[in-house]
Tab-separated table of C-alpha atoms in Angstrom:
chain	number	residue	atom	x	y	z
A	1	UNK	CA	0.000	0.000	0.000
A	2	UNK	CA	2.981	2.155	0.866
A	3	UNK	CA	4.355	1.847	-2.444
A	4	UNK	CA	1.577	2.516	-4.432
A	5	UNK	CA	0.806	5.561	-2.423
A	6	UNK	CA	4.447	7.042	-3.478
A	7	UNK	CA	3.436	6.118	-7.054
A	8	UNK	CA	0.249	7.630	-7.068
A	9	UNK	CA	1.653	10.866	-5.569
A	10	UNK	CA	4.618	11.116	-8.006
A	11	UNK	CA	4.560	13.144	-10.730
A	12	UNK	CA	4.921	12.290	-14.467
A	13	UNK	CA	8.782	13.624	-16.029
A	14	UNK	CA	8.596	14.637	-19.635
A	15	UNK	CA	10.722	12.351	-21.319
A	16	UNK	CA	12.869	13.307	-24.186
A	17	UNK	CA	11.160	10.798	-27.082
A	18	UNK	CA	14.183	10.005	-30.082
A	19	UNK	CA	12.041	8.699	-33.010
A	20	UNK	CA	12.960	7.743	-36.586
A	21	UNK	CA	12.014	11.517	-37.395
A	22	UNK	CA	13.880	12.556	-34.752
A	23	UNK	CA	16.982	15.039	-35.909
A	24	UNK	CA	20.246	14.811	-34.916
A	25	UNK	CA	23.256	17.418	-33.495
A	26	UNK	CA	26.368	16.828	-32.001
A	27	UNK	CA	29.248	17.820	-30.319
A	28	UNK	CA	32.853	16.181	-30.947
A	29	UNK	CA	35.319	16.917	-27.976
A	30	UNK	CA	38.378	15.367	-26.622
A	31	UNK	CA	38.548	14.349	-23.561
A	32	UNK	CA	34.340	14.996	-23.299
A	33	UNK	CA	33.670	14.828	-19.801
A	34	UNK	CA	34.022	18.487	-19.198
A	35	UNK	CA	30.971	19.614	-22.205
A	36	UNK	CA	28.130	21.565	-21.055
A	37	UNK	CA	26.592	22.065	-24.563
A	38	UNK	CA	24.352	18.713	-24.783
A	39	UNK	CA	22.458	19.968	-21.515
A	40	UNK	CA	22.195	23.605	-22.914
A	41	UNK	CA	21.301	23.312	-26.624
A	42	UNK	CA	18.873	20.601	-25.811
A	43	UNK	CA	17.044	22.773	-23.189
A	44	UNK	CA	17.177	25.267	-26.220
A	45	UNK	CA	15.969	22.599	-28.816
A	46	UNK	CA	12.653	22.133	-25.783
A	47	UNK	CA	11.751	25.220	-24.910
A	48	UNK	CA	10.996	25.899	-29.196
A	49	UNK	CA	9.238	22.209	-29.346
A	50	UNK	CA	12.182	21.040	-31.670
A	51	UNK	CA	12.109	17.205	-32.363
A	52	UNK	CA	16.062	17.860	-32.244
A	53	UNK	CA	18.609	16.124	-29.805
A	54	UNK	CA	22.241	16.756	-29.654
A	55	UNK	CA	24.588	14.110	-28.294
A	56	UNK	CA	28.310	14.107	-27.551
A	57	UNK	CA	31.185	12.521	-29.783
A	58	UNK	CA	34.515	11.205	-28.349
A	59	UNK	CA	37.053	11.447	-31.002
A	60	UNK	CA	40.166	11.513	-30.837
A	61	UNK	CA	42.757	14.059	-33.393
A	62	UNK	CA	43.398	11.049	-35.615
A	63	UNK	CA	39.911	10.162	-36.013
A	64	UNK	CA	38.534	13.108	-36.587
A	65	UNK	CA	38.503	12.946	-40.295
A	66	UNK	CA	37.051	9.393	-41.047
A	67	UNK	CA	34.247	10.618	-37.853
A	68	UNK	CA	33.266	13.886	-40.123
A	69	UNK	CA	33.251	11.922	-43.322
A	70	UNK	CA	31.074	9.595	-41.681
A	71	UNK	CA	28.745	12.519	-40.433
A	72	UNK	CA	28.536	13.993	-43.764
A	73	UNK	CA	26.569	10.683	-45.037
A	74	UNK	CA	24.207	10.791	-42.488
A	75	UNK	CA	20.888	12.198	-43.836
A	76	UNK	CA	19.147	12.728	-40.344
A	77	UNK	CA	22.111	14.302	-39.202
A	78	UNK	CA	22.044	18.524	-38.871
A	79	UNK	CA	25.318	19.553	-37.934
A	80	UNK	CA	28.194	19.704	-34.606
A	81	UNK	CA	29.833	21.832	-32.694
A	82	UNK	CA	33.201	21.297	-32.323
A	83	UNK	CA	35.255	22.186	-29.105
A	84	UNK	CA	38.879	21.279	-27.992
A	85	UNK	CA	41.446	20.112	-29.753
A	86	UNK	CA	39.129	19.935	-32.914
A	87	UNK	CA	38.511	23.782	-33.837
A	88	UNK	CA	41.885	24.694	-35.842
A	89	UNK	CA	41.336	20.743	-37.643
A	90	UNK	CA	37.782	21.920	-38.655
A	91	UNK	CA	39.067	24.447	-41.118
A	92	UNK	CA	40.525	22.401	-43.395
A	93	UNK	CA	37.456	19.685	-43.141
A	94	UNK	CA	34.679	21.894	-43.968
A	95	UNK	CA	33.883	22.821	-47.681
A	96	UNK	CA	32.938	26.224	-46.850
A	97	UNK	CA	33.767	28.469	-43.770
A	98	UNK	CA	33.026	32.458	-43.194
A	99	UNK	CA	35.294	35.138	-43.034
A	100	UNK	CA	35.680	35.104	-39.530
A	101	UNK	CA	36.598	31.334	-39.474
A	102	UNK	CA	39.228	31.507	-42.063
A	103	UNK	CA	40.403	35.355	-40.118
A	104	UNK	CA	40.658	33.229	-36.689
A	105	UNK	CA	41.946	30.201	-37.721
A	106	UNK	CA	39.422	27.366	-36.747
A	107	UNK	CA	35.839	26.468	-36.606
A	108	UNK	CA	33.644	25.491	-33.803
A	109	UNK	CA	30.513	25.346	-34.890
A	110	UNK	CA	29.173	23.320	-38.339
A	111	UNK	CA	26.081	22.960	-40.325
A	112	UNK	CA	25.524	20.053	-42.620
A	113	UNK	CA	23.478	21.054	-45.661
A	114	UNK	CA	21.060	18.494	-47.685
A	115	UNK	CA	23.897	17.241	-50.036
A	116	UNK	CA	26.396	16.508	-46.988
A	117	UNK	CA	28.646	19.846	-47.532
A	118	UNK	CA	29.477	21.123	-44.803
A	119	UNK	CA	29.445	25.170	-43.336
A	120	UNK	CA	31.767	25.886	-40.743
A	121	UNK	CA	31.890	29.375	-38.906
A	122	UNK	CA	33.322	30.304	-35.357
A	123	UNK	CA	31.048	31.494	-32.381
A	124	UNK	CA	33.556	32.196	-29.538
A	125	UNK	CA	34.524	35.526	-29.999
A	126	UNK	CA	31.145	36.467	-29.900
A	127	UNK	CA	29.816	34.837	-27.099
A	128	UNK	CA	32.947	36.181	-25.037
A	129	UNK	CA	31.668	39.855	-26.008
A	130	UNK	CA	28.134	39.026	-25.095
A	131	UNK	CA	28.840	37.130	-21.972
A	132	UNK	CA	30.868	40.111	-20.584
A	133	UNK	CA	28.298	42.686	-21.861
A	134	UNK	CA	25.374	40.804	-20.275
A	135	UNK	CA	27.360	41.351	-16.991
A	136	UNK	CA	27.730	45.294	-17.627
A	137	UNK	CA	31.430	45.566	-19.110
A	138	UNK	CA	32.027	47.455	-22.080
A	139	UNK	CA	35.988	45.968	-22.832
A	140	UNK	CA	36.001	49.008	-25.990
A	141	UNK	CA	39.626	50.945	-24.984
A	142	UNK	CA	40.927	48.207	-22.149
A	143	UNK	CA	43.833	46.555	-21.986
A	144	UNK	CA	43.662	43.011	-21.859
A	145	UNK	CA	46.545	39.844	-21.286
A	146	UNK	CA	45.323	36.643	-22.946
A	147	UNK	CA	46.360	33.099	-22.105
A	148	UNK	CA	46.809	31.126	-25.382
A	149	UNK	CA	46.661	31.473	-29.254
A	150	UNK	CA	44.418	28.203	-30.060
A	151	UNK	CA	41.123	28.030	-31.725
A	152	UNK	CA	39.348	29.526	-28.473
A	153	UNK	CA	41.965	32.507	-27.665
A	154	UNK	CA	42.121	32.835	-31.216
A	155	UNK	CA	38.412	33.702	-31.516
A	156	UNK	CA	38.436	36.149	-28.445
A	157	UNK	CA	41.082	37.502	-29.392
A	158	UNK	CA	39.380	38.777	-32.610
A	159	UNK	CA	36.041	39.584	-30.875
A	160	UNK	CA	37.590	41.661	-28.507
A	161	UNK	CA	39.243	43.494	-31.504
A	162	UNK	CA	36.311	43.802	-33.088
A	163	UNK	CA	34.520	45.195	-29.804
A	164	UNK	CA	37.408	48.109	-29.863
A	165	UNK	CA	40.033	46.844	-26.945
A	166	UNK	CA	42.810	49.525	-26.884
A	167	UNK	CA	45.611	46.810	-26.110
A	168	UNK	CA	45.549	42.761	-26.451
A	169	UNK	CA	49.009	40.892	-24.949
A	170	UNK	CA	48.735	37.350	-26.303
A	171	UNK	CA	50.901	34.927	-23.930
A	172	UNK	CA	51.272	31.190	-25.104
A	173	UNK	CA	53.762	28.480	-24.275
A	174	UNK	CA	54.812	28.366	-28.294
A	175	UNK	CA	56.002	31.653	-29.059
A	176	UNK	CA	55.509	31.010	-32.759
A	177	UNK	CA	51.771	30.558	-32.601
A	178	UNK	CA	51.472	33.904	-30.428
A	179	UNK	CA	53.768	35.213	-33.594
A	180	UNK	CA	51.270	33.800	-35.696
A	181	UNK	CA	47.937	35.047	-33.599
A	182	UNK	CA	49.602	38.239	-33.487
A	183	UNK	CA	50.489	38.681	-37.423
A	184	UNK	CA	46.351	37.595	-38.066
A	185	UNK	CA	45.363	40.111	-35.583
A	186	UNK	CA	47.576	42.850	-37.265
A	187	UNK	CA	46.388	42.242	-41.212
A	188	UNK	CA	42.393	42.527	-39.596
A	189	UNK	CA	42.911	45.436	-37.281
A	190	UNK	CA	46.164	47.175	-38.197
A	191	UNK	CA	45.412	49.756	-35.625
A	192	UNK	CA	45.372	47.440	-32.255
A	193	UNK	CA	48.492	47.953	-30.093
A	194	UNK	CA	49.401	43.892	-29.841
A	195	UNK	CA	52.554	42.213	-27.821
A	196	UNK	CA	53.819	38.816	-27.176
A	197	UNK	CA	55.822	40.167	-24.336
A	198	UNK	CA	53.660	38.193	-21.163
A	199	UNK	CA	56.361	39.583	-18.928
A	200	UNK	CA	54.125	42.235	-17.951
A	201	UNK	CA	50.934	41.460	-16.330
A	202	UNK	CA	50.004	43.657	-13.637
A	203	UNK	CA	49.584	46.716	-16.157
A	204	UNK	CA	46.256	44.762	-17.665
A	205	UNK	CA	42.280	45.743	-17.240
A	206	UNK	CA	41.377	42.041	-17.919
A	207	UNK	CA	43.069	38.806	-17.941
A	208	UNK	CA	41.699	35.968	-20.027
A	209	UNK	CA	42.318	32.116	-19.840
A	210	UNK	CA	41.718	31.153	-23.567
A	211	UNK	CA	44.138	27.776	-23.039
A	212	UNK	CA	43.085	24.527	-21.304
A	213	UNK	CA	45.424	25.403	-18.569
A	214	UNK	CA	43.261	24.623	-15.612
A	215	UNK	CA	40.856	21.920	-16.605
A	216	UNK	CA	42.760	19.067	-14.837
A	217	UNK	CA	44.405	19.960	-11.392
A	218	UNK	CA	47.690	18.618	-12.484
A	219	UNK	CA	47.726	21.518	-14.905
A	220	UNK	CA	50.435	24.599	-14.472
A	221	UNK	CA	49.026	28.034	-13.567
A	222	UNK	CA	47.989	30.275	-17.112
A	223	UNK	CA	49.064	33.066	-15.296
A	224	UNK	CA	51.348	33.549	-11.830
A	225	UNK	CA	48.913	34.171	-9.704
A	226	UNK	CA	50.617	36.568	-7.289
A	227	UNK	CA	50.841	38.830	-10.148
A	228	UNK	CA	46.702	39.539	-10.121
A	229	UNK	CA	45.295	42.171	-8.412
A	230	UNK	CA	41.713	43.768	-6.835
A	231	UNK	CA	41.165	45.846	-10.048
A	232	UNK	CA	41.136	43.244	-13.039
A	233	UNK	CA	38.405	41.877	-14.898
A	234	UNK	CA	39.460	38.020	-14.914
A	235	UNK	CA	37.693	35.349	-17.126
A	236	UNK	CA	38.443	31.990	-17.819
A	237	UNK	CA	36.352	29.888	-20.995
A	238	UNK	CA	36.882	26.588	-19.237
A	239	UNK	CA	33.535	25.264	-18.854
A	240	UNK	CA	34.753	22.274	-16.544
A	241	UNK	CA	35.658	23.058	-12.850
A	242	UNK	CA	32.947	25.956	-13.026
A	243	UNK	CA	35.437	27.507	-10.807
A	244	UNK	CA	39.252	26.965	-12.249
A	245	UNK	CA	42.163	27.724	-10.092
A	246	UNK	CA	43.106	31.452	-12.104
A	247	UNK	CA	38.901	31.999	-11.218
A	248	UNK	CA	39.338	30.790	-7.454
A	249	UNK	CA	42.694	32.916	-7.207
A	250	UNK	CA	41.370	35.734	-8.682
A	251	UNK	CA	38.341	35.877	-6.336
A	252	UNK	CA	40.743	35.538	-3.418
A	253	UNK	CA	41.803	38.689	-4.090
A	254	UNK	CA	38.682	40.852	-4.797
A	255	UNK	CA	38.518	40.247	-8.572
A	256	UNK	CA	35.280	40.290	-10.557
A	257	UNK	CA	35.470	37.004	-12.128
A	258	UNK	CA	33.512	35.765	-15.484
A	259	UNK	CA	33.447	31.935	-15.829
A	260	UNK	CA	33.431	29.709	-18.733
A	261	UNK	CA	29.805	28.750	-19.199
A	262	UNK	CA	27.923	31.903	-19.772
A	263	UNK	CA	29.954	32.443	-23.195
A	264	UNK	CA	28.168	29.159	-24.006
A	265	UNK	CA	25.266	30.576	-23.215
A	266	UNK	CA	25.694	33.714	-25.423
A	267	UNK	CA	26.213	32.031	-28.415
A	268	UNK	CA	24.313	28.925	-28.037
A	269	UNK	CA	21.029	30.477	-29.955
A	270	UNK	CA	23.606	31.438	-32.546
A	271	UNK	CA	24.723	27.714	-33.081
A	272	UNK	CA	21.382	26.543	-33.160
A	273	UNK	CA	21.029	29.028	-35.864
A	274	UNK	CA	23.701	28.649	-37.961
A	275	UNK	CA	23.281	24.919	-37.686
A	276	UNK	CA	19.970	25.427	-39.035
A	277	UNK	CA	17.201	24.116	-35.954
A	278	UNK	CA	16.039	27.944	-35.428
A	279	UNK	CA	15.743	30.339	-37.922
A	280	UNK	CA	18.086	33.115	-38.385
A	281	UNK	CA	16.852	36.475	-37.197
């Protein structure tokens, strides 16, 4: 009697139904533990009645071609977003990418069309910008120190560009790639004041984590953490620990910190867009 009192009295979950007409997203990642973006885009793909479900792909680097050949077949199949180490791999494996794809150097978000071509542009930048707007800063005429010159630092970099930073200092364990980040930057926006010099932190409005430094706790500090102080702006666009250790440091000492996942959230509508589930506005 107990028992089917407690049944009575629970209430009925929605449950997702996956059908033969069902379409299908995904997100290709490695390691994938640490993605928020199946929770997120599927609460987006609900709350528009979308008979859409994206599901995470574990590939690794050497896969990732003969995974993306195999997506491109798949007639149900809408698109992916791809997140580390896959972005800068995605420009060469798409048949068609926007300008600010090919500007920044990699691709993170894809949209299958009918004949199996696929559209890659990149979202990051953007979302950065929005997700820091959202919270009240304006970054126009700051000074900012960036961690990393990957597919993800790549694309803030250039959004912050485009949002009118006064100063970007790109610091990056491979000087050559900060070179390289640094030369793009320059062609786009030859009026940006730009340096590779990461000796000189302190003298920053906002630091930025754009690496994966801090994602696993074995990982070496993106920044020396003595070096931050009460007045930056510190972000981070690891997703996974909400909190990293440059967030936790930063708030130690009075910072106003911007984590990882709201950028998702800025430019998840945007993915769904360009992967063609909502309509573009």
């Amino acid at each position: 009697m107990i028992s089917e009192t407690y049944e009575a009295e629970k209430k009925p979950e929605r449950v997702r139904q996956i059908t033969g007409k069902t379409r299908v997203f995904g997100i290709l990642a490695d390691p994938i533990y640490h993605v928020k973006t199946p929770q997120t885009m599927n609460a987006v793909f609900d709350s528009h009645g979308l008979d859409c479900v994206l599901v995470p792909f574990h590939v690794a680097p050497a896969a990732l071609p003969v995974l993306v050949e195999g997506l491109r077949r798949m007639q149900n199949f809408g698109g992916f977003i791809a997140t580390v180490p896959h972005k800068p791999s995605m420009l060469d494996l798409c048949d068609e990418v926007t300008d600010a794809a090919r500007h920044i150097g990699a691709v993170n978000c894809v949209r299958r069309e009918d004949d199996g071509r696929l559209v890659g542009t990149m979202l990051d930048g953007i979302g950065f910008v929005e997700a820091m707007r959202a919270r009240g800063v304006d970054v126009s005429g700051m000074k900012v120190f960036l961690v990393g010159a990957g597919g993800a630092s790549s694309a803030i970099a250039f959004g912050l560009a485009e949002a009118g930073v006064n100063h970007i200092t790109i610091s990056n364990r491979s000087a050559s790639r900060a070179r390289e980040l640094q030369e793009r930057l320059s062609c786009i926006y030859p009026g940006l004041s730009l340096s590779i010099d990461a000796q000189d932190i302190e003298h920053h409005d906002v630091i930025i984590n754009g690496s994966t430094l801090g994602m696993r706790s074995s990982d070496a500090e993106p920044v020396d953490f003595s070096r931050i102080h009460a007045e930056h702006l510190v972000a981070d666009a690891i997703m996974e620990p909400a909190v990293t250790p440059l967030l936790a440091a930063a708030q130690s000492r009075g910072c106003e910190i911007f984590p990882g996942k709201p950028m998702l959230d800025s430019q998840i509508v945007l993915m769904a867009q360009h992967m063609g589930a909502l309509p573009r506005t």
